[in-house]
PDB file of C-alpha atoms and ligand atoms in Angstrom:
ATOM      1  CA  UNK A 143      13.722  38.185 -16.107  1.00 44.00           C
ATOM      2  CA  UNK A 144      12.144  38.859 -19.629  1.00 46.00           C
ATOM      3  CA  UNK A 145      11.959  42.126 -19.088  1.00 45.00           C
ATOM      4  CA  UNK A 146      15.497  42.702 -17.682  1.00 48.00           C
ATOM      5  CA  UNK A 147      16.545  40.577 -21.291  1.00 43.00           C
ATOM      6  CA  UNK A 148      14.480  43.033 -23.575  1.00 42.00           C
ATOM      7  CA  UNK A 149      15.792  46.124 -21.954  1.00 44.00           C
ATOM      8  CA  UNK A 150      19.535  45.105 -22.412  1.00 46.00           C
ATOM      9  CA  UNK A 151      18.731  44.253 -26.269  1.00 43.00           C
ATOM     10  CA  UNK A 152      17.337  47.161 -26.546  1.00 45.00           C
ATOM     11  CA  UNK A 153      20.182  49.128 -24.937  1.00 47.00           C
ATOM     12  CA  UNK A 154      22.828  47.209 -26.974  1.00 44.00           C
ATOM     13  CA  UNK A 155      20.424  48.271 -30.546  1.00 43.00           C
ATOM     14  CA  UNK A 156      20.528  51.791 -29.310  1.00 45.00           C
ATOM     15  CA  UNK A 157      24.512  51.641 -28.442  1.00 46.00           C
ATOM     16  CA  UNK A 158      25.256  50.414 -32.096  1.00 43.00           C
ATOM     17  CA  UNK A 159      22.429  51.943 -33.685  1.00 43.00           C
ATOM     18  CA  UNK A 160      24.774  55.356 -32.331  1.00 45.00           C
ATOM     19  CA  UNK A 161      28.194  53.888 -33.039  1.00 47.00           C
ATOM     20  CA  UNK A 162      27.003  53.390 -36.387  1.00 42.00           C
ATOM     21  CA  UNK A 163      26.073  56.974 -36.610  1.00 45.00           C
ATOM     22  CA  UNK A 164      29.163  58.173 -35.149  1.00 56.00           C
ATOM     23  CA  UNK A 165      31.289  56.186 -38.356  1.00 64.00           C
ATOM     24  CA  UNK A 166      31.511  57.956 -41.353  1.00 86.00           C
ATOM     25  CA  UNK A 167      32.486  55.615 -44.196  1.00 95.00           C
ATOM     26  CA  UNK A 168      32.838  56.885 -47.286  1.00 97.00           C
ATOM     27  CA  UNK A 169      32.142  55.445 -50.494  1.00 97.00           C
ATOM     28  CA  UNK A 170      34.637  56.695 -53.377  1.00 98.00           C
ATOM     29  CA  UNK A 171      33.432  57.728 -56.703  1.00 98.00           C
ATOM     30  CA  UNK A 172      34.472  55.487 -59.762  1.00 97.00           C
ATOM     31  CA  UNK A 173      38.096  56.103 -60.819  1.00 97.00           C
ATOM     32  CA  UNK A 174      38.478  58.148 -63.870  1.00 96.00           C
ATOM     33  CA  UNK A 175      40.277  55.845 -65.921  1.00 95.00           C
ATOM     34  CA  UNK A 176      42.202  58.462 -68.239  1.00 93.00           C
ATOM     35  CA  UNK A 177      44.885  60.838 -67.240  1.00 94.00           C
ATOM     36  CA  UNK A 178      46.449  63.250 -69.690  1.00 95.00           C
ATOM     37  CA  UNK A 179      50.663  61.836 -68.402  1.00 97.00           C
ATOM     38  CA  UNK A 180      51.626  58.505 -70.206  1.00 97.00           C
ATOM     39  CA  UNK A 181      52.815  55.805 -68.578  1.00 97.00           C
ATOM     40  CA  UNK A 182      56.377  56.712 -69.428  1.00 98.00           C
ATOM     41  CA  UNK A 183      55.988  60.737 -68.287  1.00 98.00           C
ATOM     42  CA  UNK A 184      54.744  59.732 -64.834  1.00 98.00           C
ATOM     43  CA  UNK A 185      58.499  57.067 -64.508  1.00 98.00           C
ATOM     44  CA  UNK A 186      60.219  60.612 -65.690  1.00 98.00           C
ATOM     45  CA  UNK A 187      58.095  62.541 -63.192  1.00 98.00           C
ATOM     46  CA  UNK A 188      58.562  59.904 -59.947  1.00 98.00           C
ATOM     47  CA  UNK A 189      60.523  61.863 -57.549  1.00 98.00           C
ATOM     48  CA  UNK A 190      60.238  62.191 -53.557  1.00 98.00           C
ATOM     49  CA  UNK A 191      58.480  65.460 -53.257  1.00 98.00           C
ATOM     50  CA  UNK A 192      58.572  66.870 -49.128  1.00 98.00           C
ATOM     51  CA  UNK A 193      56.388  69.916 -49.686  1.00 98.00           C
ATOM     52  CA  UNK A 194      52.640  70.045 -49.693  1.00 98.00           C
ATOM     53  CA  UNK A 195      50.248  72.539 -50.571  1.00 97.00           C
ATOM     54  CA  UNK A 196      46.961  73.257 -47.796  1.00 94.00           C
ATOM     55  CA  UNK A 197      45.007  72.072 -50.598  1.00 97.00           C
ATOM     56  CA  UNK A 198      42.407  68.879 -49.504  1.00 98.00           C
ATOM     57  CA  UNK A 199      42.303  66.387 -52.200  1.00 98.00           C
ATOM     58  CA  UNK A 200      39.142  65.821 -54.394  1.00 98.00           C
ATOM     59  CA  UNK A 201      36.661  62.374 -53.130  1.00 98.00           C
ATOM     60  CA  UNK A 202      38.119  61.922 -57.087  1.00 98.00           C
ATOM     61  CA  UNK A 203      41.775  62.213 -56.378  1.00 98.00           C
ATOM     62  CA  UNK A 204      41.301  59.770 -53.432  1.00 98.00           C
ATOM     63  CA  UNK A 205      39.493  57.333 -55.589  1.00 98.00           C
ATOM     64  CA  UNK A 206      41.887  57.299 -58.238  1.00 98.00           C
ATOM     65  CA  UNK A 207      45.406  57.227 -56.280  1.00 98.00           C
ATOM     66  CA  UNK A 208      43.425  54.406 -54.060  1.00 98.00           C
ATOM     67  CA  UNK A 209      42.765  52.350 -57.010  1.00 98.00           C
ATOM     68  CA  UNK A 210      45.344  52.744 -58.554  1.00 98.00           C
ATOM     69  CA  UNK A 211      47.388  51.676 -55.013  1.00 99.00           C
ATOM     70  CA  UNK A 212      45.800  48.624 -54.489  1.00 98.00           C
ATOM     71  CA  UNK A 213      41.980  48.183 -56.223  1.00 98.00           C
ATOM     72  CA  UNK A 214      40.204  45.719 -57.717  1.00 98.00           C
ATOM     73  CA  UNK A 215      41.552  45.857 -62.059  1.00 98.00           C
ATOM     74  CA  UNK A 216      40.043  42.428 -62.183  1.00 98.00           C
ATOM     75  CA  UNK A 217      36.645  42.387 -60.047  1.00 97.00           C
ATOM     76  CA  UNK A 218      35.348  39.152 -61.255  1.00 97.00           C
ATOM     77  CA  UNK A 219      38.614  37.390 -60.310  1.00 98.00           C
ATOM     78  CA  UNK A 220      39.056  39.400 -56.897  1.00 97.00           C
ATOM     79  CA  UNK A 221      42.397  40.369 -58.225  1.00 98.00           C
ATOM     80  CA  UNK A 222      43.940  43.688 -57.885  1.00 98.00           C
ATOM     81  CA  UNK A 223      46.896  46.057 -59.099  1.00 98.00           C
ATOM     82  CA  UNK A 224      49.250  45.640 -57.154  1.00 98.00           C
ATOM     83  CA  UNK A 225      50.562  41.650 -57.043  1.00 98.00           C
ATOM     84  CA  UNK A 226      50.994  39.370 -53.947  1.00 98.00           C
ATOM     85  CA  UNK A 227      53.473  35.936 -53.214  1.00 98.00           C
ATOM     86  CA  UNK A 228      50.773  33.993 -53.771  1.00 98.00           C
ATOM     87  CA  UNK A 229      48.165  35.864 -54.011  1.00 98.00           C
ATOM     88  CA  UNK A 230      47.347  36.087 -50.303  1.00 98.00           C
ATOM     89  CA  UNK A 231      46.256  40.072 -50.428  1.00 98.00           C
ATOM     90  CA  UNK A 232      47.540  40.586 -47.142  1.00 98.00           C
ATOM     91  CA  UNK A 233      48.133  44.151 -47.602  1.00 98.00           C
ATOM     92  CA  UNK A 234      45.744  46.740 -46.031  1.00 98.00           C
ATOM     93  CA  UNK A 235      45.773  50.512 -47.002  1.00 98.00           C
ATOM     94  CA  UNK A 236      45.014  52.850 -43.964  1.00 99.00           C
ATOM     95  CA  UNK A 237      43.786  56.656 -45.032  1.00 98.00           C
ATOM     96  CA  UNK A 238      45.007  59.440 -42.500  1.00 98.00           C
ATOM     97  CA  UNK A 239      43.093  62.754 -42.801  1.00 98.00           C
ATOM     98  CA  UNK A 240      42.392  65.667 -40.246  1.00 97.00           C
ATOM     99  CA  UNK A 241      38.827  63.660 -40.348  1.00 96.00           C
ATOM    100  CA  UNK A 242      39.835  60.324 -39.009  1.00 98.00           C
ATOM    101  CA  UNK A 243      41.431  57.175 -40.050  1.00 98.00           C
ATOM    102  CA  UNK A 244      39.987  54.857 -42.593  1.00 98.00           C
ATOM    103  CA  UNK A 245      41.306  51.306 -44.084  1.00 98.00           C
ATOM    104  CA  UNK A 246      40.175  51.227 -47.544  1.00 98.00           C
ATOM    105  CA  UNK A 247      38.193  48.437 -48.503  1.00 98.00           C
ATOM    106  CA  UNK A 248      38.636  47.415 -52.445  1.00 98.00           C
ATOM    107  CA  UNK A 249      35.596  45.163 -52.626  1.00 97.00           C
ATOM    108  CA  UNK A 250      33.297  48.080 -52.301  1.00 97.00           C
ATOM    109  CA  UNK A 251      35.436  50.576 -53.273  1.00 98.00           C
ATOM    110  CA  UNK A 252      35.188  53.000 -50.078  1.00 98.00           C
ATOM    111  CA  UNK A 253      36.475  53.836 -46.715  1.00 98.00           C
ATOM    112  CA  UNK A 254      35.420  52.619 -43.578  1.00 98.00           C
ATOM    113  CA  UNK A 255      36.262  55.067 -40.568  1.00 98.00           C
ATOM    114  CA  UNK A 256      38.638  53.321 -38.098  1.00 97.00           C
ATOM    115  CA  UNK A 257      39.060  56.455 -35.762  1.00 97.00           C
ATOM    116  CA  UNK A 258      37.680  59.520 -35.064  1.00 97.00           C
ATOM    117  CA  UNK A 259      41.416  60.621 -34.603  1.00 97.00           C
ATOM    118  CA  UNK A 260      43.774  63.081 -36.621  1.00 98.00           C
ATOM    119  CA  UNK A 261      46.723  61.021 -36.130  1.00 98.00           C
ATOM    120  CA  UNK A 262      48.884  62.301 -38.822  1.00 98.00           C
ATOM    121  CA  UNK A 263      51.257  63.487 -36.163  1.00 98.00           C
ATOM    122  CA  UNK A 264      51.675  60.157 -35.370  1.00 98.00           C
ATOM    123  CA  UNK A 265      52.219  59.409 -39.599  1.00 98.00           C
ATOM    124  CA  UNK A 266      54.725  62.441 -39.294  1.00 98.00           C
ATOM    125  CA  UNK A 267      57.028  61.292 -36.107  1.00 98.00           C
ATOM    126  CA  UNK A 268      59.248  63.900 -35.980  1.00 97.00           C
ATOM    127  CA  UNK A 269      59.487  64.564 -39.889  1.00 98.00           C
ATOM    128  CA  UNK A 270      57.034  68.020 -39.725  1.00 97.00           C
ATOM    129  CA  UNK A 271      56.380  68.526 -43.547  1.00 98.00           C
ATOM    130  CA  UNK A 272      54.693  65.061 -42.946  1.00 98.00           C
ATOM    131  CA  UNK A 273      51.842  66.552 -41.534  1.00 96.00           C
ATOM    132  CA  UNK A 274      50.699  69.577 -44.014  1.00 95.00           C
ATOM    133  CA  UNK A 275      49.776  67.016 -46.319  1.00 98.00           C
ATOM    134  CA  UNK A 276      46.285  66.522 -46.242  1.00 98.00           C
ATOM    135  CA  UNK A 277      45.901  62.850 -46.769  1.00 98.00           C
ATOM    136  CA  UNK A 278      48.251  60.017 -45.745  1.00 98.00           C
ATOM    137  CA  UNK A 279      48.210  56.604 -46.396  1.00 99.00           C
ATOM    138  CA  UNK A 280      49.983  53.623 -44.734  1.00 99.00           C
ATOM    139  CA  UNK A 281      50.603  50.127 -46.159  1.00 99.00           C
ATOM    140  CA  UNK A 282      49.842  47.605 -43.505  1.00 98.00           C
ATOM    141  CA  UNK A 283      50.521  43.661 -43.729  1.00 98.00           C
ATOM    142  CA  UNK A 284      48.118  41.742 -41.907  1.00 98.00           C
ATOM    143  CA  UNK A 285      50.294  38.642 -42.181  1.00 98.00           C
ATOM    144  CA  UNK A 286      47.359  36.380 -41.096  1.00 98.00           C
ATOM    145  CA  UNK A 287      46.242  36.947 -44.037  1.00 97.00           C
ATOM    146  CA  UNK A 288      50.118  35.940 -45.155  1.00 97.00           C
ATOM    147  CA  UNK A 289      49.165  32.273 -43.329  1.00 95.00           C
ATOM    148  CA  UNK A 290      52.453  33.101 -42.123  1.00 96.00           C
ATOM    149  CA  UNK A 291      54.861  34.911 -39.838  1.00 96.00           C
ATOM    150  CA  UNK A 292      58.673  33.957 -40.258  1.00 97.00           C
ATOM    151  CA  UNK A 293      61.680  35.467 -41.682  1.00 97.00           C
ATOM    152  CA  UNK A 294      60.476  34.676 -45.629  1.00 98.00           C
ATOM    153  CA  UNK A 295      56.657  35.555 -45.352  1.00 98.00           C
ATOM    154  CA  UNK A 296      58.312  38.846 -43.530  1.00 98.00           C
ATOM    155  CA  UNK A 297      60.155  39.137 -46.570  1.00 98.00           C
ATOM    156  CA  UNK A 298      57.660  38.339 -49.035  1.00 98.00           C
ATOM    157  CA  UNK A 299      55.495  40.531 -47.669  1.00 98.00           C
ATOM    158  CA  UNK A 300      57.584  43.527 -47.284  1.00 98.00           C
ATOM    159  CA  UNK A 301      58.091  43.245 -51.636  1.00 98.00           C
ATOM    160  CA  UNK A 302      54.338  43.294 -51.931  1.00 98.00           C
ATOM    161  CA  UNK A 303      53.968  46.494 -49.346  1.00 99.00           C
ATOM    162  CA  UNK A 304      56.730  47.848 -52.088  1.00 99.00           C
ATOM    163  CA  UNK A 305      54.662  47.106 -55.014  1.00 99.00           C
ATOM    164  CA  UNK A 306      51.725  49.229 -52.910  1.00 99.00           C
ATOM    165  CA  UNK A 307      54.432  51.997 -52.950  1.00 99.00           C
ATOM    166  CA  UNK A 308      55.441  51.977 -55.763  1.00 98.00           C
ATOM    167  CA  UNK A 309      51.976  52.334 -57.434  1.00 98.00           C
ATOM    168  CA  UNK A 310      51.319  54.944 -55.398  1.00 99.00           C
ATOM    169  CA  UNK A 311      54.657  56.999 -56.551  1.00 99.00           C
ATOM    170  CA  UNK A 312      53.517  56.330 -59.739  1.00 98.00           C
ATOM    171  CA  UNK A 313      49.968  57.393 -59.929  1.00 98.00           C
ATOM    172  CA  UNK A 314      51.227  60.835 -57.928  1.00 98.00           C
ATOM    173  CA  UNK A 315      53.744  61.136 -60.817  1.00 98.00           C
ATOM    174  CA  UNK A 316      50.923  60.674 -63.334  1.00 98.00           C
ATOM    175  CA  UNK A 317      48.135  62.703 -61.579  1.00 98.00           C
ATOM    176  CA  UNK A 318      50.577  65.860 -60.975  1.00 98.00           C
ATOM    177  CA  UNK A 319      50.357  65.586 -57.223  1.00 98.00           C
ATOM    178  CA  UNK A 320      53.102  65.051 -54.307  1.00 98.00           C
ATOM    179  CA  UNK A 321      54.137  62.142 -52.479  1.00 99.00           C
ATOM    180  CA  UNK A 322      57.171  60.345 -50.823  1.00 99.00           C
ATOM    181  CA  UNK A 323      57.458  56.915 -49.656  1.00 99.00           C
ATOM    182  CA  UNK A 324      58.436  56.740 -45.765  1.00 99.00           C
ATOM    183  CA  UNK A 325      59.531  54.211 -42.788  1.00 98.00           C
ATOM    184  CA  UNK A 326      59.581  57.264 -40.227  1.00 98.00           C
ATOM    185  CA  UNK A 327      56.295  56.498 -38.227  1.00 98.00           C
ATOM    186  CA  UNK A 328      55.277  56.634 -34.394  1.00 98.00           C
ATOM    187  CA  UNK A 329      54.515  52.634 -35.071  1.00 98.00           C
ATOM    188  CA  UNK A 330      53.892  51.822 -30.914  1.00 98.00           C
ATOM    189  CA  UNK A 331      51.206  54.726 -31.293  1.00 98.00           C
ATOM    190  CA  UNK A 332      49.470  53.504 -34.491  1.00 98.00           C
ATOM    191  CA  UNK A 333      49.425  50.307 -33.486  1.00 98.00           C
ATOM    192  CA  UNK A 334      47.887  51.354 -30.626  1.00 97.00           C
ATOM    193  CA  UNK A 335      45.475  53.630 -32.212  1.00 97.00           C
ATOM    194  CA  UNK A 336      44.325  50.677 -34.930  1.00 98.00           C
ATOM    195  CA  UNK A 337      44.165  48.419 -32.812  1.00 97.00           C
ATOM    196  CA  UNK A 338      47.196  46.090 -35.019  1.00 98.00           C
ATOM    197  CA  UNK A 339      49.279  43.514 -33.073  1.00 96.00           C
ATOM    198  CA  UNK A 340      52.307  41.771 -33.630  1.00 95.00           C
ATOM    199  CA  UNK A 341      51.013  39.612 -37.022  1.00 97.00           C
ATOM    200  CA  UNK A 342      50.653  43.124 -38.584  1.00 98.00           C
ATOM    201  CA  UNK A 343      53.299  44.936 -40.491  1.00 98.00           C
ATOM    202  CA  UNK A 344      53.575  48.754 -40.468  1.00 98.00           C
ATOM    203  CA  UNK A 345      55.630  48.494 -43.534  1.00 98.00           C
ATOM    204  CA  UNK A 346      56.007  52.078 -45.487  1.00 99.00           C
ATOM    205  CA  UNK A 347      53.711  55.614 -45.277  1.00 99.00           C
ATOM    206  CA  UNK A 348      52.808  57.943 -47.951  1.00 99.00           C
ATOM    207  CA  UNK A 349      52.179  61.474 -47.250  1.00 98.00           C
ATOM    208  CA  UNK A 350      49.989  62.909 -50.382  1.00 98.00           C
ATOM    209  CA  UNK A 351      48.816  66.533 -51.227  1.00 98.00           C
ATOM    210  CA  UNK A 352      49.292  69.246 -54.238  1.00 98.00           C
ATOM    211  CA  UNK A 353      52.588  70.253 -54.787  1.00 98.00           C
ATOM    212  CA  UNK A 354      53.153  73.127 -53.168  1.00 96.00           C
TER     213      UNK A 354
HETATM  214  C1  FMN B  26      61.824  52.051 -47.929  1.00 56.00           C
HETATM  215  C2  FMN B  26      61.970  53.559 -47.982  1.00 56.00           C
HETATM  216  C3  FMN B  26      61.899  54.298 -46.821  1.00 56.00           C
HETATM  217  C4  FMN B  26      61.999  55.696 -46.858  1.00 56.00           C
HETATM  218  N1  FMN B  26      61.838  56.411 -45.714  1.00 56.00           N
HETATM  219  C5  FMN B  26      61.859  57.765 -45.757  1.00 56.00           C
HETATM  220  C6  FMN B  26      61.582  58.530 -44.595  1.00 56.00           C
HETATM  221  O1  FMN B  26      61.308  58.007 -43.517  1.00 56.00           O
HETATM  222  N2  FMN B  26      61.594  59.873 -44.706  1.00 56.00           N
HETATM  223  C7  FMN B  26      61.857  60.511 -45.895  1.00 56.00           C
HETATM  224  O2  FMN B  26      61.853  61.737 -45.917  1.00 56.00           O
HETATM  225  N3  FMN B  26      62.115  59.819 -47.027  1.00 56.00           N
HETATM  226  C8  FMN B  26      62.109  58.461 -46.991  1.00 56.00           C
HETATM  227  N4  FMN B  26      62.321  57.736 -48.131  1.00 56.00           N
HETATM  228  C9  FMN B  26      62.544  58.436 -49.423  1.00 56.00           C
HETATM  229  C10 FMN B  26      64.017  58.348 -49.857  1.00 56.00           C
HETATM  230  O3  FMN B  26      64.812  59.194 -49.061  1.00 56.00           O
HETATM  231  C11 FMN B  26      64.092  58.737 -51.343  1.00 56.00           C
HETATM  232  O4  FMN B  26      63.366  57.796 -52.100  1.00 56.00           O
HETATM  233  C12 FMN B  26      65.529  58.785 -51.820  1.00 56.00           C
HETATM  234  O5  FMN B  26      66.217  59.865 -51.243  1.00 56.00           O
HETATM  235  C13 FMN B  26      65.632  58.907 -53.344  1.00 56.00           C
HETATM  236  O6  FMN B  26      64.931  60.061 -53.799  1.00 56.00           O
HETATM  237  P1  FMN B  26      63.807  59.941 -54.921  1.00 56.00           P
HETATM  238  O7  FMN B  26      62.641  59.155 -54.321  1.00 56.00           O
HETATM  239  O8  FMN B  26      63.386  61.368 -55.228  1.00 56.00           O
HETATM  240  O9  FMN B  26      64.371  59.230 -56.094  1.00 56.00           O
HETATM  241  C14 FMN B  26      62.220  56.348 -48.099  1.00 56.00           C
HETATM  242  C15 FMN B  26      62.303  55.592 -49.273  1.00 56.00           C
HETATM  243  C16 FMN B  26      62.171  54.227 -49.228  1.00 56.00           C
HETATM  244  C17 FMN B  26      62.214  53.440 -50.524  1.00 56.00           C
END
């Protein structure tokens, strides 16, 4: 019977030891905190751009648009760049490359791998320029997080998903690179894929690349 229990535990070390392998987080570089647009040149430059070059974006790209998205500004307080109705954080970034899908995790600054899966097709649904850009991100609630589900945290939590957007826009605007914000998504399939059920949100996507 001892036996039998030491062989499993050492089946079930080997099985994570290899999942853990098989994940390929990522940990971002530190966000360059000066870019060469003002604040007022990237709200002149905002505009929905629908063309991408094949370009990948730089580990330093990512680390700055994802900061700037939704990072820690204020570590000590846990607080972040985007705001939330009362600060509940409930909003979860999810990075789609040809590499996998990762949900960015601010804490630690870096990307834990979610899938092995290109599912940008499923990002594009239909809308094809969707999918030549190399990186796309979508803006989740996780409205357990929210401590809520009705019609107001909905609400709520659809204007913090905006603010997410919006900083996103922005730091595209300001970096010289391409974005538009989108509701067109394959949700069922996502959901599916992430493994989200009915207290999450698929609010908005983000395709992002060069400009073409
Ligand atoms: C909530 C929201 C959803 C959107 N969904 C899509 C979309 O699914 N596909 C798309 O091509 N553009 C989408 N857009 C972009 C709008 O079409 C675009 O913002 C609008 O035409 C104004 O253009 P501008 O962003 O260049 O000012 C969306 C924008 C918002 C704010």
């Amino acid at each position: 019977m001892k036996t039998k229990v030491l062989i499993m535990a050492a089946m079930i070390g080997m099985a994570s030891a290899a999942k853990a392998q098989q994940t390929k987080d990522i940990k971002l570089p530190q966000p360059e905190m000066s870019l060469e647009a003002t604040l007022m040149d990237a709200f002149k430059e905002r505009k929905s751009t629908r063309e991408f070059s094949e370009k990948e974006l730089s580990l330093q790209e990512l680390s700055g648009l994802l900061w700037a998205a939704n990072g820690y500004n204020r570590p000590e307080e846990k607080k972040r760049t985007a705001p939330t109705a009362m600060n509940r954080q409930e909003i979860d970034l999810y990075v789609f490359t040809k590499d996998g899908i990762y949900l960015y995790d601010a804490a630690t600054h870096s990307l834990k791998q979610v899938s092995a899966t290109d599912g940008r097709e499923y990002i594009a649904a239909g809308q094809d320029f969707a999918k030549d850009a190399p990186v796309s991100l979508l803006i989740v609630s996780d409205m357990n997080r929210f401590g809520s589900n009705d019609q107001n945290a909905r609400a709520m939590s659809a204007a913090d998903g905006g603010m997410v957007s919006q900083n996103i826009s922005l730091f595209c605007a300001g970096a010289g690179l391409a974005t538009v914000p989108r509701g067109t998504m394959n949700k069922a399939k996502i959901a599916e894929l992430l493994g989200l059920g009915e207290n999450h949100i698929l609010l908005l996507n983000h395709p992002v690349g060069h400009k073409k």
